[in-house]
XYZ file of C-alpha atoms in Angstrom:
460
model
C 9.685 5.062 -14.470
C 13.203 6.279 -13.822
C 13.754 10.060 -13.732
C 14.729 11.648 -17.025
C 18.438 12.072 -17.863
C 18.474 15.761 -18.771
C 21.992 15.573 -20.195
C 20.811 13.156 -22.897
C 17.961 15.499 -23.886
C 15.650 12.596 -24.691
C 12.097 13.556 -23.848
C 8.802 11.703 -24.083
C 6.331 14.566 -24.511
C 7.053 16.273 -27.822
C 4.959 18.205 -30.320
C 7.286 18.478 -33.330
C 7.847 16.420 -36.450
C 11.497 16.024 -35.391
C 10.257 14.485 -32.105
C 12.065 17.019 -29.924
C 10.292 19.192 -27.343
C 9.551 22.863 -27.686
C 9.961 25.258 -24.768
C 6.181 25.168 -24.421
C 6.313 21.360 -24.103
C 8.797 21.594 -21.228
C 6.876 24.424 -19.562
C 3.650 22.403 -19.666
C 5.365 19.297 -18.244
C 6.803 21.319 -15.348
C 3.540 23.147 -14.677
C 1.249 20.147 -14.959
C 3.522 17.346 -13.804
C 3.203 13.907 -15.371
C 0.205 11.918 -14.129
C 1.049 8.240 -14.313
C 4.488 8.916 -12.842
C 5.921 10.272 -9.594
C 6.527 13.729 -11.090
C 4.198 16.195 -9.346
C 2.764 19.439 -10.610
C 4.810 22.580 -10.040
C 2.034 24.866 -11.254
C 1.973 26.641 -7.875
C 5.399 28.151 -8.605
C 5.470 31.629 -10.175
C 5.377 31.575 -13.974
C 8.754 33.308 -14.127
C 10.283 30.531 -12.000
C 8.844 27.806 -14.213
C 10.219 29.442 -17.345
C 13.601 29.734 -15.630
C 13.437 25.983 -14.970
C 12.749 25.360 -18.666
C 15.908 27.200 -19.691
C 17.969 25.610 -16.917
C 16.891 22.086 -17.883
C 17.752 22.803 -21.519
C 21.201 24.041 -20.466
C 21.986 20.598 -19.026
C 21.800 18.910 -22.445
C 25.132 17.710 -23.817
C 23.908 18.562 -27.324
C 21.629 21.606 -27.635
C 18.592 21.396 -29.878
C 16.117 23.767 -31.469
C 12.813 23.176 -33.215
C 12.674 23.941 -36.938
C 10.240 26.366 -38.511
C 6.742 24.912 -38.717
C 5.646 23.502 -42.077
C 2.906 21.001 -42.915
C 3.586 17.804 -44.902
C 3.735 18.606 -48.615
C 2.391 15.272 -49.779
C 0.970 12.010 -48.477
C 3.682 9.855 -46.932
C 5.854 12.859 -46.067
C 6.367 14.555 -42.716
C 6.400 18.230 -41.958
C 8.901 20.254 -39.965
C 8.769 22.067 -36.642
C 5.660 22.144 -34.497
C 2.886 19.851 -35.691
C 0.136 22.251 -36.705
C -3.235 20.816 -35.720
C -5.885 21.119 -38.461
C -9.503 22.012 -37.635
C -11.441 19.188 -35.991
C -14.037 17.393 -38.128
C -17.380 16.375 -36.582
C -17.255 13.163 -34.549
C -20.188 11.450 -36.195
C -21.196 7.786 -35.782
C -19.372 7.120 -39.059
C -16.253 8.850 -37.704
C -16.426 6.755 -34.531
C -16.683 3.564 -36.582
C -13.644 4.612 -38.608
C -11.750 5.468 -35.413
C -12.473 2.012 -33.973
C -11.129 0.435 -37.157
C -7.953 2.530 -37.057
C -7.529 1.779 -33.349
C -7.913 -1.971 -33.922
C -5.317 -1.884 -36.700
C -2.693 0.390 -35.125
C -3.246 0.591 -31.364
C -5.020 -2.497 -29.995
C -1.971 -4.779 -29.968
C -0.595 -2.634 -27.123
C -3.554 -0.770 -25.626
C -6.025 -3.644 -25.981
C -9.246 -3.810 -27.963
C -11.118 -1.559 -25.536
C -8.198 0.691 -24.569
C -7.597 -0.827 -21.127
C -3.862 -1.308 -21.678
C -4.225 -5.089 -21.840
C -2.794 -5.749 -25.287
C -0.732 -8.853 -25.975
C 2.478 -7.224 -27.198
C 5.407 -7.154 -24.734
C 6.666 -3.654 -23.969
C 10.151 -2.278 -23.206
C 11.470 1.272 -23.349
C 14.660 2.392 -25.088
C 16.721 1.460 -22.008
C 15.341 -2.071 -21.941
C 13.067 -1.593 -18.935
C 9.605 -3.199 -19.016
C 6.822 -0.684 -19.501
C 3.049 -0.871 -19.713
C 0.793 0.829 -22.266
C -1.649 3.360 -20.880
C -5.117 2.286 -19.786
C -7.013 4.909 -21.757
C -10.214 4.425 -19.745
C -8.803 5.850 -16.479
C -8.298 9.421 -17.680
C -4.595 9.364 -16.783
C -2.468 10.983 -19.484
C 1.193 11.840 -18.927
C 0.769 14.657 -21.409
C -2.208 16.963 -21.371
C -5.607 15.429 -22.278
C -6.405 18.619 -24.186
C -7.518 17.554 -27.709
C -4.758 19.463 -29.524
C -2.076 17.946 -27.283
C -3.486 14.444 -27.747
C -3.494 15.025 -31.499
C 0.235 15.809 -31.475
C 0.875 12.872 -29.126
C -0.713 10.471 -31.624
C 1.136 11.896 -34.617
C 4.567 12.314 -32.965
C 4.356 9.277 -30.686
C 6.379 9.092 -27.470
C 10.127 8.898 -28.225
C 11.950 6.282 -26.175
C 8.806 4.192 -25.703
C 7.131 1.516 -27.842
C 4.567 4.107 -29.014
C 5.691 4.994 -32.547
C 5.196 8.051 -34.675
C 1.891 7.848 -36.586
C 2.396 10.425 -39.305
C -0.043 8.410 -41.446
C -2.830 9.637 -39.147
C -2.166 13.336 -39.746
C -5.434 14.885 -40.826
C -8.886 13.529 -39.998
C -7.744 10.080 -38.759
C -5.821 11.520 -35.813
C -8.814 13.658 -34.872
C -11.121 10.641 -34.928
C -8.696 8.766 -32.645
C -8.494 11.743 -30.275
C -12.271 11.901 -29.960
C -12.522 8.133 -29.479
C -9.870 8.090 -26.748
C -11.408 11.017 -24.883
C -14.824 9.327 -24.997
C -13.430 6.453 -22.904
C -12.867 8.658 -19.838
C -14.736 11.498 -18.179
C -13.764 15.075 -17.458
C -13.833 14.190 -13.749
C -11.382 11.316 -14.189
C -8.996 13.474 -16.172
C -9.205 16.273 -13.614
C -8.538 13.962 -10.638
C -5.389 12.638 -12.296
C -3.714 16.056 -12.085
C -2.122 17.442 -8.923
C -3.551 20.808 -7.910
C -3.104 23.212 -5.031
C -6.187 24.032 -2.939
C -7.049 26.213 0.057
C -8.279 24.440 3.207
C -10.062 26.746 5.652
C -10.129 25.688 9.320
C -13.312 27.210 10.706
C -13.340 28.394 14.318
C -15.776 26.586 16.629
C -16.436 26.517 20.364
C -14.805 23.102 20.743
C -13.173 20.816 18.189
C -14.719 17.330 17.852
C -12.799 14.208 18.817
C -14.824 11.749 16.717
C -15.038 11.553 12.907
C -18.836 11.183 12.997
C -19.483 14.332 15.033
C -22.105 16.647 13.547
C -19.765 19.590 14.155
C -17.860 18.613 11.017
C -20.753 19.952 8.938
C -19.456 23.432 9.794
C -16.157 22.761 8.001
C -16.102 23.161 4.198
C -14.839 19.961 2.511
C -11.915 20.114 0.097
C -11.254 17.212 -2.301
C -7.511 16.813 -2.847
C -6.031 14.775 -5.683
C -3.719 11.887 -4.767
C -0.952 10.269 -6.796
C 0.994 7.081 -5.973
C 4.740 7.578 -5.670
C 5.017 4.064 -7.166
C 2.356 4.376 -9.823
C -0.444 1.839 -10.097
C -3.851 1.989 -11.732
C -5.661 0.713 -8.624
C -5.132 3.790 -6.493
C -7.025 6.146 -4.185
C -7.871 9.123 -6.384
C -8.951 11.638 -3.751
C -8.881 12.447 -0.066
C -11.488 14.794 1.392
C -10.185 17.157 4.068
C -12.043 19.266 6.628
C -10.434 21.315 9.397
C -11.674 23.033 12.569
C -9.987 24.862 15.431
C -11.166 26.370 18.716
C -8.261 28.700 19.402
C -6.512 26.012 21.434
C -6.562 22.863 19.305
C -6.630 22.007 15.600
C -8.623 19.010 14.358
C -8.383 17.619 10.829
C -10.907 15.149 9.379
C -9.640 12.929 6.543
C -12.000 10.797 4.429
C -10.966 8.439 1.626
C -12.186 5.277 -0.074
C -10.673 1.900 0.838
C -12.604 -1.318 0.244
C -10.798 -3.228 3.015
C -9.739 -2.418 6.559
C -6.166 -3.663 6.927
C -5.499 -3.365 10.647
C -2.980 -6.098 11.413
C 0.740 -6.043 10.702
C 1.856 -9.208 12.468
C 3.235 -11.118 9.499
C 5.925 -9.867 7.115
C 3.450 -10.102 4.212
C 0.854 -7.906 5.968
C 0.718 -4.119 5.814
C -1.618 -1.720 7.555
C -3.750 1.145 6.301
C -2.616 4.588 7.397
C -2.934 8.305 6.754
C -0.713 11.273 7.580
C -0.706 15.072 7.568
C 2.590 16.860 6.965
C 3.162 20.475 8.058
C 5.841 22.925 6.990
C 6.514 25.925 9.270
C 7.604 28.091 6.308
C 5.328 29.620 3.669
C 7.909 28.630 1.045
C 7.962 24.931 1.967
C 10.762 22.462 1.230
C 10.384 19.424 -1.014
C 7.096 17.758 -0.094
C 8.798 14.369 0.387
C 10.138 14.642 3.957
C 11.494 18.190 3.823
C 15.179 19.092 3.580
C 18.263 19.376 5.779
C 17.663 23.060 6.373
C 13.859 22.929 6.723
C 12.047 20.368 8.848
C 8.541 18.984 8.441
C 6.225 17.841 11.236
C 4.042 14.785 10.541
C 0.905 13.559 12.325
C 0.222 9.936 11.404
C -2.647 7.551 12.157
C -2.254 3.786 11.677
C -5.113 1.300 11.523
C -3.442 -1.438 13.555
C -2.756 0.973 16.401
C -6.431 1.850 16.435
C -7.192 -1.883 16.613
C -4.734 -2.217 19.521
C -6.982 0.103 21.518
C -10.230 -1.620 20.484
C -10.382 -3.727 22.549
C -6.804 -4.784 23.375
C -3.198 -4.906 22.238
C -2.950 -7.288 19.274
C -0.662 -10.289 19.256
C -0.015 -13.191 16.857
C -3.222 -14.832 18.062
C -5.095 -12.167 16.099
C -3.803 -13.786 12.910
C -3.278 -17.342 14.174
C -6.136 -17.966 16.663
C -5.141 -21.603 17.276
C -1.489 -20.820 17.884
C 0.222 -23.314 20.169
C 2.032 -21.652 23.053
C 4.375 -22.565 25.865
C 4.805 -20.849 29.199
C 6.167 -17.334 29.189
C 8.953 -16.480 31.679
C 8.429 -12.748 31.412
C 5.454 -12.202 33.704
C 5.898 -10.117 36.809
C 3.863 -12.609 38.832
C 4.060 -16.338 38.089
C 0.634 -17.684 37.064
C -0.981 -20.594 38.878
C -1.669 -22.304 35.586
C 0.425 -22.695 32.461
C 0.396 -21.803 29.636
C -0.694 -18.183 29.735
C -1.444 -15.749 26.936
C -0.392 -12.416 28.421
C 3.054 -11.967 26.879
C 2.342 -8.478 25.521
C 0.052 -7.029 28.168
C 0.623 -4.839 31.186
C 1.178 -8.022 33.211
C 4.486 -8.465 31.395
C 7.864 -7.241 32.529
C 9.196 -4.689 29.983
C 12.660 -6.182 30.476
C 11.542 -9.200 28.473
C 9.466 -7.284 25.899
C 12.451 -5.622 24.301
C 10.696 -3.000 22.175
C 8.676 -1.789 25.137
C 11.691 -1.914 27.416
C 13.731 0.158 24.959
C 11.093 2.897 24.901
C 9.675 2.099 21.456
C 6.188 3.614 21.457
C 5.042 1.026 18.901
C 5.617 -1.782 21.429
C 4.141 0.036 24.418
C 0.817 -1.638 25.375
C -0.090 1.295 27.625
C -0.264 3.913 24.878
C -3.578 5.714 24.589
C -3.553 7.106 21.043
C -3.400 5.455 17.601
C -1.544 8.520 16.314
C 2.151 9.237 16.127
C 3.958 12.581 16.091
C 7.033 12.527 13.826
C 9.498 14.918 12.222
C 11.962 14.767 9.337
C 14.650 16.841 7.636
C 15.043 15.047 4.321
C 15.118 11.462 3.051
C 16.093 8.869 5.653
C 15.678 11.201 8.635
C 12.130 10.377 9.783
C 11.996 10.145 13.583
C 9.248 9.497 16.116
C 9.198 11.685 19.191
C 9.744 10.139 22.630
C 6.575 9.116 24.423
C 6.636 12.190 26.665
C 6.498 14.443 23.581
C 3.736 12.535 21.757
C 0.950 15.117 21.673
C -1.266 14.041 18.746
C -4.556 12.258 19.399
C -6.644 10.490 16.772
C -9.693 8.363 16.132
C -10.439 6.359 12.998
C -13.543 4.567 11.724
C -13.904 2.262 8.710
C -17.395 1.600 7.353
C -18.967 0.921 3.927
C -15.612 1.016 2.174
C -14.584 4.403 3.565
C -12.150 5.591 6.216
C -12.918 8.607 8.402
C -10.013 9.686 10.595
C -9.644 12.655 12.949
C -6.219 13.935 14.014
C -5.998 16.515 16.842
C -3.257 18.471 18.562
C -2.780 21.690 20.494
C -1.995 24.664 18.290
C 1.196 25.300 20.246
C 3.908 22.691 19.659
C 5.369 21.270 22.854
C 8.732 20.077 21.517
C 11.568 20.930 19.175
C 10.705 20.586 15.468
C 6.974 20.679 16.253
C 4.945 23.251 14.330
C 3.062 25.979 16.162
C -0.143 27.337 14.636
C -2.325 30.305 15.526
C -5.698 31.773 14.499
C -5.317 33.818 11.321
C -2.289 31.724 10.356
C -1.584 30.085 6.978
C 0.590 26.970 6.834
C 1.551 24.587 3.998
C 0.206 21.060 4.510
C 0.398 17.836 2.511
C -1.295 14.468 2.912
C -0.453 10.798 2.370
C -2.518 7.588 2.308
C -1.296 3.988 2.644
C -3.407 1.040 1.418
C -2.169 -2.070 3.205
C -3.871 -4.546 0.869
C -1.985 -2.948 -2.054
C 1.338 -3.471 -0.266
C 1.787 0.182 0.683
C 4.376 0.913 3.370
C 7.074 3.502 4.015
C 7.628 5.443 0.758
C 5.139 3.321 -1.196
C 2.088 5.520 -0.726
C -0.244 8.006 -2.404
C 0.407 11.682 -1.747
C -0.750 15.212 -2.444
C 1.421 18.205 -3.177
C 1.573 21.116 -0.726
C -1.765 22.765 0.044
C -2.599 25.909 2.051
C -4.208 25.462 5.485
C -5.780 28.718 6.702
C -6.973 29.057 10.323
C -9.835 31.509 10.724
C -9.158 34.324 13.239
């Protein structure tokens, strides 16, 4: 969805009868983020900073607001005032579940579907006229907190600006039965993986870092499961990436493991996109925005791409990889004229770089002599991503896809050999973030799944 217009003061996540947010609502949204959207968690910021953000965001509103004093509804059919006070939860008995299913079928199924998968028949648009989709309640992704009391208020107050209406009729036991039903459709693990969290990744010191993802040395590195979120949200998404790190005092190696049912390793046609993974480093302990840094603070990115791995195993790919019966003519760009025509060596070392324009211009993507499927990049804000010249490309990598899982190792010397390249050292802590691209889902460029900043700690 589009970012919120703070001047209009129209918010989705509210817990009052007047359908306006409390300061606690805003604080929770900032701290937790909004799973199901591109808004990340800012829970790693100091509490004082997050409260300052609450008051700053409120100051942007053209018309200030304040929640009324809390009071329960005085009679059936009436609403209360102020914060919706959640009554004690009744037992969720088989009879209560049956009643909840009946209430859900009557009031919720037209949008959320009979089984809560978000496949109802009713067309959805928000208050600005943009198409929107009801939540699939079986995935554990809730924009507001999945805590029972928060879900209770979400059902009663609805989500202003969306097709989800206020359900004041459910106040009391009905709302509790619906809360328990909805939570039963997802697991604690699903709900936990939907939220962005900050973790600590410890790079253990070893005699020599491995260069293959299947090396037994990786057993010495403690695994850390990081939560991923798509920047363009979709339900079919990678939920986690498992990270291990090792160093030997000279080099750092990072092992990345994530689920992907298909290996997309060709990018010849405009409709094809490759799988990829990247690690982003910030040289400052107070890192810039995790999406490509800022003008004043650069980020260094190590990126592995599946089709570049395929180029090395066994040879540089050409259109014949996709169209094996491609008809060809003679190529005039060979250094030595062949005795027979046609020939199929247009993009090999037998070619003259003058006629292979990308290679001739120094584009490392078009260079058939490159030895690594990795790329060393840097950025200083949106639209500034740059690849280093070939002479400064210092990252090596190796990737393997088997049984629906990628395992990729990225390696580089601890000391950066170029401008805007991070330098690490034993005993050092550095912010890192990760990104995954799924080619079969159309991921490319900024369409990817990412983590927030994590802490990478190199053992002394």
